[in-house]
Structures are given as C-alpha cells and as structure tokens.
CSV table of C-alpha atoms and ligand atoms in Angstrom, one decimal:
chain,number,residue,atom,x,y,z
A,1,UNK,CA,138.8,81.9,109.4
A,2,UNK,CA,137.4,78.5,108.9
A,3,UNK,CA,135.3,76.3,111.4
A,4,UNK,CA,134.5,72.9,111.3
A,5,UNK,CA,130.9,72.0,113.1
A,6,UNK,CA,131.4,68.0,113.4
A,7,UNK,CA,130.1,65.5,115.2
A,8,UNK,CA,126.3,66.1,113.6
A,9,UNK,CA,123.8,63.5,114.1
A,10,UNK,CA,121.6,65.0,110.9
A,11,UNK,CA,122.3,67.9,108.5
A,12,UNK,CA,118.9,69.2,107.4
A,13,UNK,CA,118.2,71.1,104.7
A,14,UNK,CA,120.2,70.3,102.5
A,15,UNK,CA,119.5,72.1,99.0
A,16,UNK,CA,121.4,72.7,95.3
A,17,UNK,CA,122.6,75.8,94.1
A,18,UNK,CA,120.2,77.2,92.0
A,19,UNK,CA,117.0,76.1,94.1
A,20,UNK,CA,115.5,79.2,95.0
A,21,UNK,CA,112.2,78.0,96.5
A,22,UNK,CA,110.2,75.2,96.9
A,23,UNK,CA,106.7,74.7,95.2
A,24,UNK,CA,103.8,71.4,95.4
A,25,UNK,CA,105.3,68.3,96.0
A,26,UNK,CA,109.1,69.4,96.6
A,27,UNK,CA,107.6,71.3,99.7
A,28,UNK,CA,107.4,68.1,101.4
A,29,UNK,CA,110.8,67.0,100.9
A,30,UNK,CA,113.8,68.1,103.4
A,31,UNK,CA,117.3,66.2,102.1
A,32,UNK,CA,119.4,65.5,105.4
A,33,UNK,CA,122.9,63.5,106.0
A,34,UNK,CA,123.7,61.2,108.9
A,35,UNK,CA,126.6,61.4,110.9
A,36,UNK,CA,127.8,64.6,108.9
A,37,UNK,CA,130.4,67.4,109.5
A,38,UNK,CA,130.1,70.9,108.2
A,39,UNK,CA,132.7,73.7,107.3
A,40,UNK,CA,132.1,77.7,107.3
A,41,UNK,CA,134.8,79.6,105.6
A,42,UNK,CA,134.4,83.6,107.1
A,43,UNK,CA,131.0,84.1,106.9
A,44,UNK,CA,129.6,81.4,104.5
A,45,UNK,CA,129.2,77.7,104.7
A,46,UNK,CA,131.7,76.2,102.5
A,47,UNK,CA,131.2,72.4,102.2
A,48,UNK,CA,130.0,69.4,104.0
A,49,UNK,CA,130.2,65.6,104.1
A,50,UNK,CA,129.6,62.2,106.3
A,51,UNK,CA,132.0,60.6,108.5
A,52,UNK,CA,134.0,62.5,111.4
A,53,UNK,CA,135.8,65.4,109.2
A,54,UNK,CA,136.4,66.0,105.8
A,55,UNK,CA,140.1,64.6,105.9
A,56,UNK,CA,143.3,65.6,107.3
A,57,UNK,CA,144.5,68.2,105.1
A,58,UNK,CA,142.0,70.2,106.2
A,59,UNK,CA,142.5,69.9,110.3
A,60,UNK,CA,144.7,73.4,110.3
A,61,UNK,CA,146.0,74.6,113.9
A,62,UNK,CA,144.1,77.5,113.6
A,63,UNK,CA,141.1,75.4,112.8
A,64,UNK,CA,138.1,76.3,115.1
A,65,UNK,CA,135.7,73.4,116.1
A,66,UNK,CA,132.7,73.0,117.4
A,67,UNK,CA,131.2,70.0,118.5
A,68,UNK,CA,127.4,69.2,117.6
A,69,UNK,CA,127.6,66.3,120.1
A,70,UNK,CA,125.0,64.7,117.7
A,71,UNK,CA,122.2,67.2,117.4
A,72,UNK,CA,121.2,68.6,113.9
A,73,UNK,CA,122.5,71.5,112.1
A,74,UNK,CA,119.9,72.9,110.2
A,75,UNK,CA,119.7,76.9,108.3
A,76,UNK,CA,118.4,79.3,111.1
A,77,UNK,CA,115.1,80.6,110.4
A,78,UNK,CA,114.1,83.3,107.7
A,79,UNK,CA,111.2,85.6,108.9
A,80,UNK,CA,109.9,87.1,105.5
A,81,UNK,CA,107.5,89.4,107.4
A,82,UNK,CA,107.8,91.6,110.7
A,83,UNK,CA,106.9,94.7,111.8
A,84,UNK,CA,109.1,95.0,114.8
A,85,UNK,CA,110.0,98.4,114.6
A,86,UNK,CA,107.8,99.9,117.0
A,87,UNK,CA,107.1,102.1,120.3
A,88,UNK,CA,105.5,100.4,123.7
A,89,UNK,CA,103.3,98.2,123.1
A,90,UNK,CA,98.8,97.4,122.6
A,91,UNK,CA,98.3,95.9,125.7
A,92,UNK,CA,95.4,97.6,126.8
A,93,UNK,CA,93.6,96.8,123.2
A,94,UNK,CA,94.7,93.0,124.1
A,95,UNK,CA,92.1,93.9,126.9
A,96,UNK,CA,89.6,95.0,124.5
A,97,UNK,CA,90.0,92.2,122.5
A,98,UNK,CA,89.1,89.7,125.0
A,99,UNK,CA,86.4,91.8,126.4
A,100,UNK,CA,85.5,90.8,122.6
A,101,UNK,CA,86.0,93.7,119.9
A,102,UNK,CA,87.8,92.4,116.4
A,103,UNK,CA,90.9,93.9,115.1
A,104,UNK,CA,88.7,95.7,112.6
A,105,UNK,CA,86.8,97.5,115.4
A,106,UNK,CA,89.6,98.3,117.7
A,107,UNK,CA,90.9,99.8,114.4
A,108,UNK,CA,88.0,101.6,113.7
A,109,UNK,CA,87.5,103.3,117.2
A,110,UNK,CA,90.9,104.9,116.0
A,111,UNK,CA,93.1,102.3,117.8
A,112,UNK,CA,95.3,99.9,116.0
A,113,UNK,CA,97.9,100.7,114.1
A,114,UNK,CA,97.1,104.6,114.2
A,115,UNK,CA,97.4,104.0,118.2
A,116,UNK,CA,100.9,102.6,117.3
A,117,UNK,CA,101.6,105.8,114.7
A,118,UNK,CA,100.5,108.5,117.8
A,119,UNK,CA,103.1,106.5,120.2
A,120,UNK,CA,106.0,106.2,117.9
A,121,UNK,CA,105.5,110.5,117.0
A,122,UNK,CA,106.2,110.7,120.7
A,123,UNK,CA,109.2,108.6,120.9
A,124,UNK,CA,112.4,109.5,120.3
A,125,UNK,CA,114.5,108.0,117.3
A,126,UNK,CA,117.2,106.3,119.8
A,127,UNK,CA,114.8,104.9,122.1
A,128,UNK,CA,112.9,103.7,118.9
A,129,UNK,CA,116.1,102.0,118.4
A,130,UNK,CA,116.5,100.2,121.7
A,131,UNK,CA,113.0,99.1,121.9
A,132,UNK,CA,113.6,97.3,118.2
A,133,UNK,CA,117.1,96.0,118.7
A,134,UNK,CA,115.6,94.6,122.1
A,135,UNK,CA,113.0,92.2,119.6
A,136,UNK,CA,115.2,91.7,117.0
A,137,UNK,CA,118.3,90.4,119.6
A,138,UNK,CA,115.5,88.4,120.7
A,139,UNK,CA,114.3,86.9,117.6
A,140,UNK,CA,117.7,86.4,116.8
A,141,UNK,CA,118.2,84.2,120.1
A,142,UNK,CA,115.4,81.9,119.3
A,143,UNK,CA,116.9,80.9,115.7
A,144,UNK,CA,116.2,84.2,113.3
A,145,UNK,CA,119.0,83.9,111.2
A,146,UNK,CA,117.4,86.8,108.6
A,147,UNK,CA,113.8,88.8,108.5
A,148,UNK,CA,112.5,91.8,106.8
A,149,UNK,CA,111.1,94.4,108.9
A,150,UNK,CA,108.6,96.9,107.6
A,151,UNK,CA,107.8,100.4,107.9
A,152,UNK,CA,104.1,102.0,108.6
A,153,UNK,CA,104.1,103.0,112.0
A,154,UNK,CA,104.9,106.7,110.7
A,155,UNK,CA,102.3,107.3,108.2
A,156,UNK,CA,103.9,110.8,108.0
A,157,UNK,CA,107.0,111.3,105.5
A,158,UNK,CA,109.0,112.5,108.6
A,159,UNK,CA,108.0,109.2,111.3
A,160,UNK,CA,107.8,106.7,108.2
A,161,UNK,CA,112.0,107.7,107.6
A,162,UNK,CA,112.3,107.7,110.9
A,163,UNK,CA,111.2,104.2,111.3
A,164,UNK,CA,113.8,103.1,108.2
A,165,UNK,CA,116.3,104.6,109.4
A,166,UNK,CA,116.1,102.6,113.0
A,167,UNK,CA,115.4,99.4,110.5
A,168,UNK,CA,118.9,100.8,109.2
A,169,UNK,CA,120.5,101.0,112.0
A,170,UNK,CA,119.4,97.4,113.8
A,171,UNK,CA,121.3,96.3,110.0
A,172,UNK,CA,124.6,97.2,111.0
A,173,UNK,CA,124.5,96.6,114.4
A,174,UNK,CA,123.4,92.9,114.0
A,175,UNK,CA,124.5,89.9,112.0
A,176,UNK,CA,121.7,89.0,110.8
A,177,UNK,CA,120.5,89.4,107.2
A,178,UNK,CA,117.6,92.2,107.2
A,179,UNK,CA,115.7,93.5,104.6
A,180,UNK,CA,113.7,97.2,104.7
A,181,UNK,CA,110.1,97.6,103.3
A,182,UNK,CA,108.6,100.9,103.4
A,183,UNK,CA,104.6,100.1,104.2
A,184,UNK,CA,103.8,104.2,104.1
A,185,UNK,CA,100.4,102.7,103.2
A,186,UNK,CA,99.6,100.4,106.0
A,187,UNK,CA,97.0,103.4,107.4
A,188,UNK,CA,95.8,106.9,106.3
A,189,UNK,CA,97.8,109.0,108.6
A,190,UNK,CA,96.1,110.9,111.0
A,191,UNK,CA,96.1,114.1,109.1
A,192,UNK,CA,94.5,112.6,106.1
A,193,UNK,CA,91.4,111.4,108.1
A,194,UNK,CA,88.8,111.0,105.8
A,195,UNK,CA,91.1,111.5,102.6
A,196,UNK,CA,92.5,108.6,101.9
A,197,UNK,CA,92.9,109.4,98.1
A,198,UNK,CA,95.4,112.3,98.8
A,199,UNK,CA,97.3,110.5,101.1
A,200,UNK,CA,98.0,108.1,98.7
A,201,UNK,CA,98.7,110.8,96.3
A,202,UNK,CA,101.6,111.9,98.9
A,203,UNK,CA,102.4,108.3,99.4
A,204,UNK,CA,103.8,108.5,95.9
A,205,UNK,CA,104.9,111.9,95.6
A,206,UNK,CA,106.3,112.5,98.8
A,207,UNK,CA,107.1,109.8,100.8
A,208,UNK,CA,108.4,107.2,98.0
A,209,UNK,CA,110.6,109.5,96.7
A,210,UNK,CA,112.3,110.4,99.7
A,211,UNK,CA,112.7,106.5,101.1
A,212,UNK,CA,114.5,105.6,97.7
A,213,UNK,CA,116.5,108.5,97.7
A,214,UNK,CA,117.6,107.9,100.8
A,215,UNK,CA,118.1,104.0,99.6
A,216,UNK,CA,116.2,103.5,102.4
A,217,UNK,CA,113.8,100.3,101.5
A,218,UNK,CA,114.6,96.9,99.6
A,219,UNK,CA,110.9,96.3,99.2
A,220,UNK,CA,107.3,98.4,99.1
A,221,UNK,CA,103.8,97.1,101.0
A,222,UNK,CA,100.7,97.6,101.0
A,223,UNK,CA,97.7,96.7,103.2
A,224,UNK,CA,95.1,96.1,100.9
A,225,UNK,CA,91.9,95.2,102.6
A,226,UNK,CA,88.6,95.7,103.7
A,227,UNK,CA,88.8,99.3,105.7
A,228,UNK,CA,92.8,99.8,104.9
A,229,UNK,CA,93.5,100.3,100.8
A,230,UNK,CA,91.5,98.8,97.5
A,231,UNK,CA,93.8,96.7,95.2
A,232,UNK,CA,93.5,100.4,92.7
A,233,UNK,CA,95.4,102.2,95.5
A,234,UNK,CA,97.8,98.9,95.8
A,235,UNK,CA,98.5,99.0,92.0
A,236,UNK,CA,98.6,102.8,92.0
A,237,UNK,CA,101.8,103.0,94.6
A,238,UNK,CA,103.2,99.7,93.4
A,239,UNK,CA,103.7,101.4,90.0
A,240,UNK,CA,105.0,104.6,91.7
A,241,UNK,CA,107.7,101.8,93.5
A,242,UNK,CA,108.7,100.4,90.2
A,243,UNK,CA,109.8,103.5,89.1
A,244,UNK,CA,112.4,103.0,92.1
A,245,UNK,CA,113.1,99.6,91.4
A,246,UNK,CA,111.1,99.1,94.4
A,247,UNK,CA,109.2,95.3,94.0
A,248,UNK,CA,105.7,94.8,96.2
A,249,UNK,CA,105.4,92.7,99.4
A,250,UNK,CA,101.7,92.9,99.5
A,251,UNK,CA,99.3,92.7,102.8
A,252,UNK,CA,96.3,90.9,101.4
A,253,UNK,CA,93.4,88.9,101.9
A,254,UNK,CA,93.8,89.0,105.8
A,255,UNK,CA,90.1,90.4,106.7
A,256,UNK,CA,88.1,90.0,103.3
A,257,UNK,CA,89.1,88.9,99.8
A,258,UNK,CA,90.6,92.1,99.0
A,259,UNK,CA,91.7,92.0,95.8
A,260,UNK,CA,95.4,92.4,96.7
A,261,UNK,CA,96.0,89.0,95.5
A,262,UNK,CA,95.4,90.0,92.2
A,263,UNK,CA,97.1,93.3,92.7
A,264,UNK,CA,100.3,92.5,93.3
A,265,UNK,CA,100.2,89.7,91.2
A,266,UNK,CA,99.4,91.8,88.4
A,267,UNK,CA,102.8,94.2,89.3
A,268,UNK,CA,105.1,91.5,89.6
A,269,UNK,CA,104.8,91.7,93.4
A,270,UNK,CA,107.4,89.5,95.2
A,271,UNK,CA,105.1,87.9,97.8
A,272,UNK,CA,101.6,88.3,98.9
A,273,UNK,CA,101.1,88.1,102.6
A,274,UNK,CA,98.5,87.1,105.0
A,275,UNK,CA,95.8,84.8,103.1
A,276,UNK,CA,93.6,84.1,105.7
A,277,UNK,CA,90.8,84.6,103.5
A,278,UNK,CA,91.1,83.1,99.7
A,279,UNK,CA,89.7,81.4,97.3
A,280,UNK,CA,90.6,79.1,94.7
A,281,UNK,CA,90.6,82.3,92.6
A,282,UNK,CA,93.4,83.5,94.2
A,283,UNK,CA,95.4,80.1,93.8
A,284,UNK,CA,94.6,80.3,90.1
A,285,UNK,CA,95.9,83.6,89.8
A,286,UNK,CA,99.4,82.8,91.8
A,287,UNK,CA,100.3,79.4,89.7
A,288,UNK,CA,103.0,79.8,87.0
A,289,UNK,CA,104.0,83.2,88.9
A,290,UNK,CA,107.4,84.4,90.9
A,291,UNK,CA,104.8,85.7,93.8
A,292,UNK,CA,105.3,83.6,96.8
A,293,UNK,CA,102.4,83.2,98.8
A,294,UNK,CA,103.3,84.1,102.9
A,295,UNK,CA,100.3,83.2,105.5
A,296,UNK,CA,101.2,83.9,108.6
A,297,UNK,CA,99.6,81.9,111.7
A,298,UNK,CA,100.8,83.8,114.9
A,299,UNK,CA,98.0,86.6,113.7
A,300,UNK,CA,95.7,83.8,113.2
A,301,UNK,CA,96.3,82.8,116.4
A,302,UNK,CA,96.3,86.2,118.7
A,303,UNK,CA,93.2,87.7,116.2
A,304,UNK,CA,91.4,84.5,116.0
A,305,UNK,CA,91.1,84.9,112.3
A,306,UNK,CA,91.1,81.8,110.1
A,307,UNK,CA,94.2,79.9,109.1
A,308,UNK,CA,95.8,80.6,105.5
A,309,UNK,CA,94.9,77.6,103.4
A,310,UNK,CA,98.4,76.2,103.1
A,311,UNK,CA,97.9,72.5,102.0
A,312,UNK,CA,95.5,73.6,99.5
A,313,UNK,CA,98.1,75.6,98.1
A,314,UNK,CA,100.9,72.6,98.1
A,315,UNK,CA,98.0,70.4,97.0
A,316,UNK,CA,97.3,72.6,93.9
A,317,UNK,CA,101.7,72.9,93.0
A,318,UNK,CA,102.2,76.7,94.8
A,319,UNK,CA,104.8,77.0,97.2
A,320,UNK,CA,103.9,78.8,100.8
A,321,UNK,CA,106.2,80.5,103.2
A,322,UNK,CA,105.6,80.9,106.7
A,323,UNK,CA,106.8,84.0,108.5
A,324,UNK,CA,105.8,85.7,112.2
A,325,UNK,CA,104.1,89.1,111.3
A,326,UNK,CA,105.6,90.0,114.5
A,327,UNK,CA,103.7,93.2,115.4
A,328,UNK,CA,101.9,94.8,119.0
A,329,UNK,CA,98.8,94.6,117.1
A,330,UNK,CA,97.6,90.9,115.7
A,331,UNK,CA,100.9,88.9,116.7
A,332,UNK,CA,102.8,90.0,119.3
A,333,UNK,CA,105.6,87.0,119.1
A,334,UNK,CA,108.4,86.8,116.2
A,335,UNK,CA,109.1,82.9,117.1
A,336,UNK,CA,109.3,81.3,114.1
A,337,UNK,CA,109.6,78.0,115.9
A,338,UNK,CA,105.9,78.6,117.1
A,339,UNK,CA,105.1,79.6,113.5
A,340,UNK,CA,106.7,76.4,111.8
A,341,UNK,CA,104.5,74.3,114.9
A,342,UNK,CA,101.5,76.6,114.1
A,343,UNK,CA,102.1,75.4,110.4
A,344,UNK,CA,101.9,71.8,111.4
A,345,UNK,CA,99.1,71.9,114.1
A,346,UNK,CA,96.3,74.1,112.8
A,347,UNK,CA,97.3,74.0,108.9
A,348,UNK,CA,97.9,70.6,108.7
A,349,UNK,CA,101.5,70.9,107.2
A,350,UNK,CA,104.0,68.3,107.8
A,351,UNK,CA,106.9,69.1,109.4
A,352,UNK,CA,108.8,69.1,106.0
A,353,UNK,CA,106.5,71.0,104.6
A,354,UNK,CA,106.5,73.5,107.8
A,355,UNK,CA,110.2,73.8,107.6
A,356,UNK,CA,110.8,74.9,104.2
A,357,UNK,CA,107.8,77.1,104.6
A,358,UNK,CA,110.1,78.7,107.5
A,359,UNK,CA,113.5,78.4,105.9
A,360,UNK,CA,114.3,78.5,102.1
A,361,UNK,CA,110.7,79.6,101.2
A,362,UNK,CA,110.9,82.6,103.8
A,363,UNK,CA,114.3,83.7,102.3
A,364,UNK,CA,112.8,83.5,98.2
A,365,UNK,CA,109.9,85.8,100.1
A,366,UNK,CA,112.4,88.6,101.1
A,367,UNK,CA,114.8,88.0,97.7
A,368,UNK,CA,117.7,86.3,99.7
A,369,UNK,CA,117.3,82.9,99.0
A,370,UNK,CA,120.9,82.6,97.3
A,371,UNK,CA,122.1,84.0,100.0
A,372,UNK,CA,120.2,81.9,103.5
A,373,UNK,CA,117.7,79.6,104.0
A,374,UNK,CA,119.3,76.1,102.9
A,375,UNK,CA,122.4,74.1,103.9
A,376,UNK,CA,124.4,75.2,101.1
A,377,UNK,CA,127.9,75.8,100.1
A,378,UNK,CA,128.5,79.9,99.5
A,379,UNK,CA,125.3,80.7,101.6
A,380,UNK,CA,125.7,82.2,104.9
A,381,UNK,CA,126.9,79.7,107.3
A,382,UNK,CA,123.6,81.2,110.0
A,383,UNK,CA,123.3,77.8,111.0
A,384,UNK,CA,121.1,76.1,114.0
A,385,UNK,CA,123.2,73.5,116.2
A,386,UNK,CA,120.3,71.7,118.5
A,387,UNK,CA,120.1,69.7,121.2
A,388,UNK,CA,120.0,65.7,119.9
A,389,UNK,CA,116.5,65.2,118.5
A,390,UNK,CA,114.7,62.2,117.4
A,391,UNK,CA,113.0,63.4,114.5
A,392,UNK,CA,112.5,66.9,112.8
A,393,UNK,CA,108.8,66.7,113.4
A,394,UNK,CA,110.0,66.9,117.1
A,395,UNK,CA,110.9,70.6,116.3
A,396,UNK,CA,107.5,71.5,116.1
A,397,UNK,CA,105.7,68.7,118.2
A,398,UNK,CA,107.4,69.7,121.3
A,399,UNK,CA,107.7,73.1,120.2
A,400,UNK,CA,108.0,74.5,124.1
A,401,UNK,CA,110.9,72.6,125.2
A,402,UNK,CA,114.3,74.3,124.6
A,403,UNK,CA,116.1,72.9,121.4
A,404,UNK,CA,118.9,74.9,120.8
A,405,UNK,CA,122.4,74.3,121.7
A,406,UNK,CA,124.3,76.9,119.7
A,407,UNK,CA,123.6,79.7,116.9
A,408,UNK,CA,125.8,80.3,114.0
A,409,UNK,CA,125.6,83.6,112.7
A,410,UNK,CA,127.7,84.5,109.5
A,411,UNK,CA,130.1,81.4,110.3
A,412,UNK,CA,130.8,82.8,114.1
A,413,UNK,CA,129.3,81.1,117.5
A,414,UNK,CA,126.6,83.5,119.1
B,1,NIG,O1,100.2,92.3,109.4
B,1,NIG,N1,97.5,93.8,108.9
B,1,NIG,C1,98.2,94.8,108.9
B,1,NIG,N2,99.3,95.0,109.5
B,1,NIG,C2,99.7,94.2,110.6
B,1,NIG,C3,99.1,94.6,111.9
B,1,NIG,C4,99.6,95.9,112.3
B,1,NIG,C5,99.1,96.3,113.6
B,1,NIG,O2,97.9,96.0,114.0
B,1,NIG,O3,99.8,97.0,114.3
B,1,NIG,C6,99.5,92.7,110.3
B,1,NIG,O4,98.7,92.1,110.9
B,2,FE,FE1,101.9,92.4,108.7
C-alpha cells in the first residue's frame, strides 16, 4: 500500500543512507526541501522529491493521499532513554523535594527507585501493562515515533522479568519501534540491603542469564554513580552481558563523576547517559569512539541538577543525543518536544543541533538508526506532518503551542 504525503511546505531531515549519526559540526546541519512530496511504500518511506507529485505514473487509484497543506514533514522523535515501565507514581516525594530534600536523600531515606521496586511487587503484571501502555500511547501522541524502555523497577530476578515482559508486550501492541534494556542494576534490591557485592554477583548469575534466555533485552544498564554502583561493578556485569551479546547503555555521571564514562567506554558500551556532571576527561575519553553521549534535560529540569554540557561536546567534534529519561522519579514527562526546547533554552543548542540530538542521534543511541530517525528512503515512514511553521526553531521556541497535524506511524495515519 503506497501513500503519497504532498503538498509539504519543508521536508526536514533529510539524511543519506549510510549516515548513522551525527558528530561536531554536521550536528548543526538539518538538509530540508521546499515545496516537497513524500511517498511510503507499507511501512517504510520510499522516495521523495519537489514540485506537486512525483509524476503521473505513479498517481494509482488505490493511491492514498494525504495532504500536508504546507506544514513540514519531519522523522518523529526517537527517545533513546525511558523508564516508563512503572506502577503509580512519586508524588508525595515531589512533595519532599520541594520541601527541599535532593534525589540522593529521598533515595537514601529508602525512597526513590526502591519506593518504585515495593509498588511494582504489589502490582499485578496486567495492570503493569495498562499503566505503561497508558505513557507509551501518550508519548506516541506527542511525536514518539521509537524509544527504548528500561527495566530496574524489579531488582528481584522474578519483578525485573516481569517488567520485560510488559516492555514485551507494549512491542507488539504498538507501532512504534521499541527497544528492551534490562537495568537489573539500577538499585540493590531490597533483600540485598547492605550487600551490594552479592547482588551484583546474582545480577550476573541469575538474573542475566534468565533475561537473555528469555531474549528478553536488546541492551544492558547500569547506574553507575555516587550511592548506586562503582564503574568495577559497571565493567563487572557489562562483561557478564557480552557474553549474551548484550551491549551497555550506561547511567553515568548524573550525581558525581562516576567513573561510568570510562566504564562503558572501556566495554564498548553503546551510549552513556546522563552527563550532568563531566569533565573534559570524559570528552577525551568518548572522541574517536562508537559511544554516543545521551544527556538528558527533563531530569535536569524536575531534580534541578546541572545541564549536560552539550555544546562543549559539539564544540570539541562528539555527537550528543537528547532523550526524555521519562521516569516517576527525576523526570516525570517523556515529551521529547520539551527535551529538544530544553536542548535549545538551557544548553544553548541550536535548533539544528537540538533536532538531530532528538532524531537521528536518538535512534544511533538505541542501535536503530538504519532503521528511524531521518527522512530516508527504506527507513520507517514514522513521519511528523505539522501545522504550517515559519521556521524549525519555532518547534522549540514556542514549544507549548500545538504543532502537530498528523502522525505517521510505519507508513499509516494515526
Ligand atoms: O535516569 N538515575 C537513575 N535512574 C533514573 C531515575 C529513576 C528513579 O528515580 O525512579 C534516572 O534519572
Ligand atoms: Fe534513566
């Protein structure tokens, strides 16, 4: 089934076969056509050009058409890191938190994530499921056209597969692309209070194991940080994962300069996440690598913690993605259209820059980017259709008024 999207005022994004990410100067660069039309073939976009359509032998009866009335068509968003997989919600530590306690010390008082571990035990596997299919249908709806979702809400073998398999589940039941991570280590379970080394010892023995026999998880994660995991425990269950074929998506740097940087760097690890805190050390070790550095602003927004240095990064030839950390902890909001303004207004990106971060460079962080994140031909056709705009920068400038006319998802109209 083919569909022809014409009538398109500006096709952004625009990128060559082969051009898996974007790094340094490139990330400021966004190709675009005026006056364009676009054509999906099933699922995938299949080619595109100027004028009104690409000729008459290809205007078929059955030929569906959509018209962009001259707004942009630009690839939907790709969310490289989410944890949206959870039960209820941490309102009452949102409470605590402006009463004035840090993430670190709601954590410590036994809240946090181990708050979100206690409540998902008690829920039930399907309601798990509607809860999460709720936040991904609505992620979806604001542009989401793929995202990785991560375990580590379990922190038991038993919850943590319970988790995947929901993440599972919310792939077949939606079209958009979604990749697992199994984040066993994103907390020392409850039952391994005050032995963290043995839990990580069952992290690799047990749970591992199970989740790839299971083919449960694309991806493996740590949270290596001050209070969570030392870069030694990272590089201990990352070479337990590559045993599975497993590559590292690595939580780093996001309260202290962990270490995890150099972690997953030193295992290959596909992206490191967070960044708030780095230095140039950590920019030295990342150049010449196939890491991709991922900061993500909507937790330095809600925790008040310090923005990833993104334009140092550019500055100094690394590429950057940007993705939502969507999570009831430190960013309770998977919009990636707030992340890609948050990119511009508080790291100083442009909106170029901001929207490769979002787009191509999201989909090298979850290993996709042959498949989404670019206009083009063989990718998935999961396509934004907006509202007329003047500019792209208007995307993120007036990032609260709505711009979305239509969603394309694997070549059909949402
Ligand atoms: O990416 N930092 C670790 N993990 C999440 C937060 C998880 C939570 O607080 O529930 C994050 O910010
Ligand atoms: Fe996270």
């Amino acid at each position: 089934m083919k569909t022809l999207i014409r009538n398109i005022g500006k096709l952004v994004g625009i990128v060559p076969e082969g051009t898996l990410r974007k790094e340094g100067v490139e990330m400021g660069k966004v190709e675009t056509l005026d006056n364009a039309w676009l054509m999906t073939d099933g699922d995938k976009i299949l080619s595109f050009g100027t004028g009104s359509h690409p000729g008459d032998g290809c205007i078929t009866e059955d030929l569906l058409t959509i018209d962009a009335e001259g707004g942009y068509v630009m690839p939907s968003f790709c969310d490289s890191h989410s944890h949206i997989v959870y039960a209820g919600s941490r309102y009452g530590e949102f409470r605590d938190k402006i009463d004035g306690l840090t993430y670190e010390q709601i954590a410590a008082r036994g809240g946090g994530i181990l708050n979100s571990a206690d409540l998902l035990h008690e829920t039930s596997e399907e309601e798990l499921f509607r809860q999460s299919l709720g936040r991904a249908v609505e992620v979806m709806y604001k542009g989401t056209g793929a995202m990785e979702i991560k375990s580590g809400y379990g922190l038991n073998t038993e919850d943590e597969l319970k988790m995947l398999r929901v993440i599972r589940r919310l792939r077949a039941s939606l079209p958009i692309e979604i990749r697992a991570t199994f984040l066993g280590a994103h907390a020392v379970g409850r039952a391994y209070a005050g032995r963290q080394g043995e839990y990580v010892d069952m992290v690799c023995r047990e749970m591992l194991p199970a989740v790839a026999d299971q083919g449960l998880a694309d991806f493996v994660d740590v949270f290596c940080d001050r209070g969570f995991f030392t870069p030694e425990e990272t590089m201990q269950i990352l070479d337990a994962a590559q045993v599975f074929g497993l590559r590292g998506k690595i939580h780093a740097n996001e309260l202290a300069v962990s270490g995890g940087v150099q972690a997953g760097v030193s295992r290959g690890a596909l992206s490191v996440d967070h960044l708030e805190q780095t230095t140039d050390a950590e920019m030295k070790v990342l150049e010449g690598t196939d890491t991709m550095p991922v900061m993500l602003p909507g937790a330095s927004f809600f925790s008040c913690l310090p923005y990833g240095r993104a334009k140092d990064f550019i500055r100094g030839g690394l590429g950057v993605a940007l993705a939502s950390d969507y999570n009831p902890g430190s960013s309770p909001s998977g919009d990636m259209r707030f992340i890609m303004a948050l990119g511009c207004i508080q790291m100083k990106l442009t909106p170029e820059e901001s929207f490769n971060a979002c787009t191509l460079n999201g989909a090298y962080a979850m290993g996709i980017s042959r498949l989404a994140g670019s206009v083009t031909p063989g990718k998935l056709a999961n396509l934004i259709i907006t509202e007329p705009l003047p500019d792209l920068a208007f995307i993120a400038y007036s990032h609260h008024t709505p711009f979305i006319k239509h969603l394309i998802v694997r070549g059909k109209q949402l």
